[in-house]
CSV table of C-alpha atoms in Angstrom, one decimal:
chain,number,residue,atom,x,y,z
X,66,GLN,CA,-11.8,-16.1,-6.7
X,67,LEU,CA,-9.3,-16.1,-3.4
X,68,LEU,CA,-11.2,-17.4,-1.3
X,69,ASN,CA,-11.0,-18.6,2.6
X,70,ASN,CA,-7.0,-18.4,3.3
X,71,THR,CA,-5.6,-18.5,6.8
X,72,HIS,CA,-3.1,-16.1,6.0
X,73,ARG,CA,-2.7,-13.6,2.9
X,74,ALA,CA,-5.0,-14.5,-0.7
X,75,ILE,CA,-1.8,-12.7,-2.3
X,76,GLY,CA,1.7,-11.0,-0.7
X,77,VAL,CA,4.4,-9.6,-2.8
X,78,TRP,CA,7.5,-8.3,-1.4
X,79,PHE,CA,10.1,-6.4,-3.4
X,80,ASN,CA,13.8,-6.8,-3.2
X,81,GLU,CA,15.3,-4.0,-1.2
X,82,SER,CA,18.6,-4.5,-2.7
X,83,LEU,CA,20.1,-1.8,-5.2
X,84,ALA,CA,18.5,-2.3,-8.5
X,85,LEU,CA,21.8,-3.0,-11.0
X,86,LYS,CA,19.5,-4.5,-13.9
X,87,SER,CA,15.9,-2.5,-15.0
X,88,PHE,CA,13.3,-4.1,-15.3
X,89,ASN,CA,9.7,-3.8,-15.5
X,90,TYR,CA,8.1,-3.0,-11.6
X,91,SER,CA,4.1,-2.5,-13.1
X,92,SER,CA,2.2,-5.2,-11.0
X,93,PHE,CA,-1.6,-5.5,-11.7
X,94,VAL,CA,-3.9,-7.1,-9.7
X,95,THR,CA,-7.4,-6.9,-11.4
X,96,ARG,CA,-10.8,-8.5,-11.9
X,97,ASN,CA,-10.6,-10.8,-8.4
X,98,GLN,CA,-12.8,-11.8,-5.8
X,99,ILE,CA,-10.8,-11.9,-2.7
X,100,GLU,CA,-13.1,-13.0,0.3
X,101,SER,CA,-12.8,-14.2,4.3
X,102,ASN,CA,-8.8,-14.2,4.5
X,103,ARG,CA,-6.7,-12.4,7.1
X,104,ILE,CA,-5.1,-10.0,4.8
X,105,GLY,CA,-6.6,-10.0,1.0
X,106,LEU,CA,-3.8,-8.0,-1.0
X,107,GLN,CA,-0.4,-7.4,1.1
X,108,ILE,CA,2.2,-5.4,-0.3
X,109,GLU,CA,6.0,-4.3,0.4
X,110,VAL,CA,7.2,-2.4,-1.7
X,111,GLY,CA,10.6,-2.3,-1.0
X,112,CYS,CA,13.0,0.7,-1.8
X,113,ARG,CA,14.4,0.6,-5.4
X,114,PHE,CA,17.0,2.9,-5.9
X,115,HIS,CA,17.4,5.2,-9.3
X,116,THR,CA,19.0,3.5,-11.6
X,117,PRO,CA,20.9,4.6,-14.7
X,118,MET,CA,17.3,3.7,-16.7
X,119,LYS,CA,15.7,5.2,-13.8
X,120,GLN,CA,12.8,2.5,-13.4
X,121,ALA,CA,9.7,4.1,-11.1
X,122,VAL,CA,7.7,1.4,-9.5
X,123,PHE,CA,3.7,1.2,-10.4
X,124,TRP,CA,0.8,-0.5,-9.1
X,125,ASN,CA,-2.4,-1.1,-10.3
X,126,ILE,CA,-5.2,-2.7,-8.1
X,127,SER,CA,-8.4,-2.4,-10.0
X,128,MET,CA,-11.7,-3.9,-10.5
X,129,ASN,CA,-11.7,-6.2,-7.7
X,130,THR,CA,-13.9,-7.1,-4.5
X,131,PHE,CA,-12.7,-7.2,-1.6
X,132,SER,CA,-15.3,-9.0,1.5
X,133,GLN,CA,-14.7,-10.2,4.6
X,134,GLN,CA,-11.6,-10.0,5.3
X,135,THR,CA,-10.3,-10.8,9.1
X,136,GLU,CA,-7.8,-7.6,8.9
X,137,GLN,CA,-7.3,-5.3,6.3
X,138,ALA,CA,-8.4,-5.6,2.4
X,139,ILE,CA,-5.5,-4.4,1.3
X,140,HIS,CA,-2.0,-3.7,3.5
X,141,PHE,CA,0.6,-1.6,1.6
X,142,GLY,CA,4.1,-1.0,3.4
X,143,SER,CA,6.3,1.9,1.4
X,144,CYS,CA,10.0,2.0,1.3
X,145,VAL,CA,11.6,3.0,4.8
X,146,PRO,CA,15.4,3.5,3.4
X,147,ARG,CA,18.3,2.8,5.5
X,148,PRO,CA,19.8,6.4,7.2
X,149,ARG,CA,23.3,5.8,5.5
X,150,LEU,CA,21.5,5.3,2.2
X,151,LEU,CA,20.0,9.1,2.8
X,152,LYS,CA,23.1,10.8,4.3
X,153,MET,CA,24.8,8.9,0.8
X,154,GLY,CA,22.5,11.5,-1.0
X,155,SER,CA,20.9,7.7,-2.3
X,156,PHE,CA,17.0,8.3,-2.8
X,157,PRO,CA,14.6,5.7,-3.6
X,158,ALA,CA,12.8,5.5,-6.5
X,159,ILE,CA,8.8,6.9,-6.3
X,160,ALA,CA,5.9,4.0,-5.8
X,161,ASN,CA,2.2,5.2,-8.0
X,162,VAL,CA,-0.2,3.0,-6.5
X,163,SER,CA,-3.6,3.9,-8.3
X,164,ILE,CA,-6.7,1.8,-6.2
X,165,THR,CA,-9.5,2.2,-8.5
X,166,HIS,CA,-13.0,0.7,-9.1
X,167,ASN,CA,-13.1,-1.7,-6.2
X,168,LYS,CA,-15.6,-2.8,-4.1
X,169,PHE,CA,-14.7,-2.7,-0.5
X,170,SER,CA,-16.9,-5.1,1.8
X,171,ALA,CA,-17.3,-5.8,5.2
X,172,ASN,CA,-13.5,-5.9,6.2
X,173,GLU,CA,-13.2,-6.1,9.9
X,174,LEU,CA,-9.5,-3.7,10.6
X,175,HIS,CA,-9.5,-1.7,7.5
X,176,ALA,CA,-10.2,-1.4,3.9
X,177,LEU,CA,-7.0,0.1,3.3
X,178,HIS,CA,-3.9,0.0,5.9
X,179,VAL,CA,-0.8,2.0,4.5
X,180,ALA,CA,2.3,1.6,7.0
X,181,PRO,CA,4.0,3.4,6.3
X,182,ILE,CA,4.1,6.0,3.0
X,183,PHE,CA,7.2,7.3,2.3
X,184,PHE,CA,8.4,7.7,-1.6
X,185,ALA,CA,4.5,6.9,-2.2
X,186,LYS,CA,1.8,8.3,-4.4
X,187,LEU,CA,-1.5,6.7,-3.8
X,188,LYS,CA,-4.2,7.6,-6.1
X,189,VAL,CA,-7.8,6.1,-3.9
X,190,LEU,CA,-10.3,6.7,-6.7
X,191,HIS,CA,-13.9,5.6,-7.5
X,192,ASN,CA,-14.2,2.7,-4.9
X,193,GLN,CA,-17.5,2.0,-3.1
X,194,PHE,CA,-16.5,1.0,0.7
X,195,GLU,CA,-19.3,-0.5,2.5
X,196,HIS,CA,-20.1,-2.2,6.2
X,197,HIS,CA,-16.4,-1.4,7.7
X,198,PRO,CA,-16.7,-1.4,11.6
X,199,LYS,CA,-13.7,0.4,12.1
X,200,ALA,CA,-12.1,2.4,9.6
X,201,VAL,CA,-11.9,2.7,5.4
X,202,LEU,CA,-8.5,4.6,5.3
X,203,PHE,CA,-6.4,4.3,7.8
X,204,ILE,CA,-2.2,5.6,7.4
X,205,ASN,CA,0.2,4.4,9.8
X,206,ASN,CA,3.7,6.3,9.7
X,207,ARG,CA,4.3,5.9,13.2
X,208,ASP,CA,3.6,2.9,14.7
X,209,SER,CA,5.8,0.3,13.1
X,210,PHE,CA,9.1,2.4,13.6
X,211,ASP,CA,10.6,6.0,15.4
X,212,VAL,CA,10.9,7.8,12.4
X,213,GLU,CA,13.2,10.5,14.4
X,214,SER,CA,15.9,8.3,15.6
X,215,PHE,CA,17.2,7.7,12.2
X,216,VAL,CA,16.2,11.0,9.9
X,217,GLU,CA,17.2,14.8,10.7
X,218,GLU,CA,15.0,15.7,8.4
X,219,ALA,CA,10.8,14.8,7.5
X,220,GLU,CA,11.3,16.5,4.1
X,221,ARG,CA,13.0,13.3,2.9
X,222,PHE,CA,10.6,11.1,3.2
X,223,PRO,CA,7.8,12.8,0.5
X,224,PHE,CA,4.1,11.4,0.0
X,225,SER,CA,0.9,12.0,-1.6
X,226,ILE,CA,-2.3,11.1,-1.5
X,227,ALA,CA,-5.4,11.6,-3.8
X,228,SER,CA,-8.9,10.1,-2.6
X,229,GLN,CA,-12.1,10.2,-4.4
X,230,SER,CA,-15.0,8.3,-3.5
X,231,ALA,CA,-17.9,6.7,-6.6
X,232,ASP,CA,-20.1,6.3,-3.2
X,233,SER,CA,-21.4,8.4,-0.4
X,234,ARG,CA,-21.5,5.6,1.8
X,235,ALA,CA,-17.3,5.6,1.6
X,236,LEU,CA,-17.1,7.7,4.8
X,237,THR,CA,-19.6,6.2,7.2
X,238,SER,CA,-18.4,2.8,9.4
X,239,LYS,CA,-19.8,2.1,13.0
X,240,ARG,CA,-18.9,3.7,16.0
X,241,GLN,CA,-17.8,1.4,19.0
């Protein structure tokens, strides 16, 4: 149980340096009760550039209960590469994020906050969402930075999202 923390229950930031040594970038957060924190789980994946071993980033967040966070239950930030690296033809590895079979209840801002979502595949499947006053899934690619100031073509930042709910209450929330 991760209860009543003033900031994050779990916070993970990956190093953004070029990977010269290959290691397993698989991370699992499973079977936890995360309740009454500011942010339940914060993940900043950073930019993992392809190495000869072609290591990808994989996150599996499953079978958890996230309830009554004062901000987000899960805050996910993906890679925003430096413009110089993109112009040199270096592209980050795609982060694969699977959020499945969790219960989200009464988190004050959002159940899932994704900002930004570049170079990522996000799967949100078979979760239960209840009593969220603002939003269940919030995706923001604009407020954190100005994309137009450093990149010429939007297709340099691929992302995809798949979403399916196990519960029909997933898309309902109170209007303010």
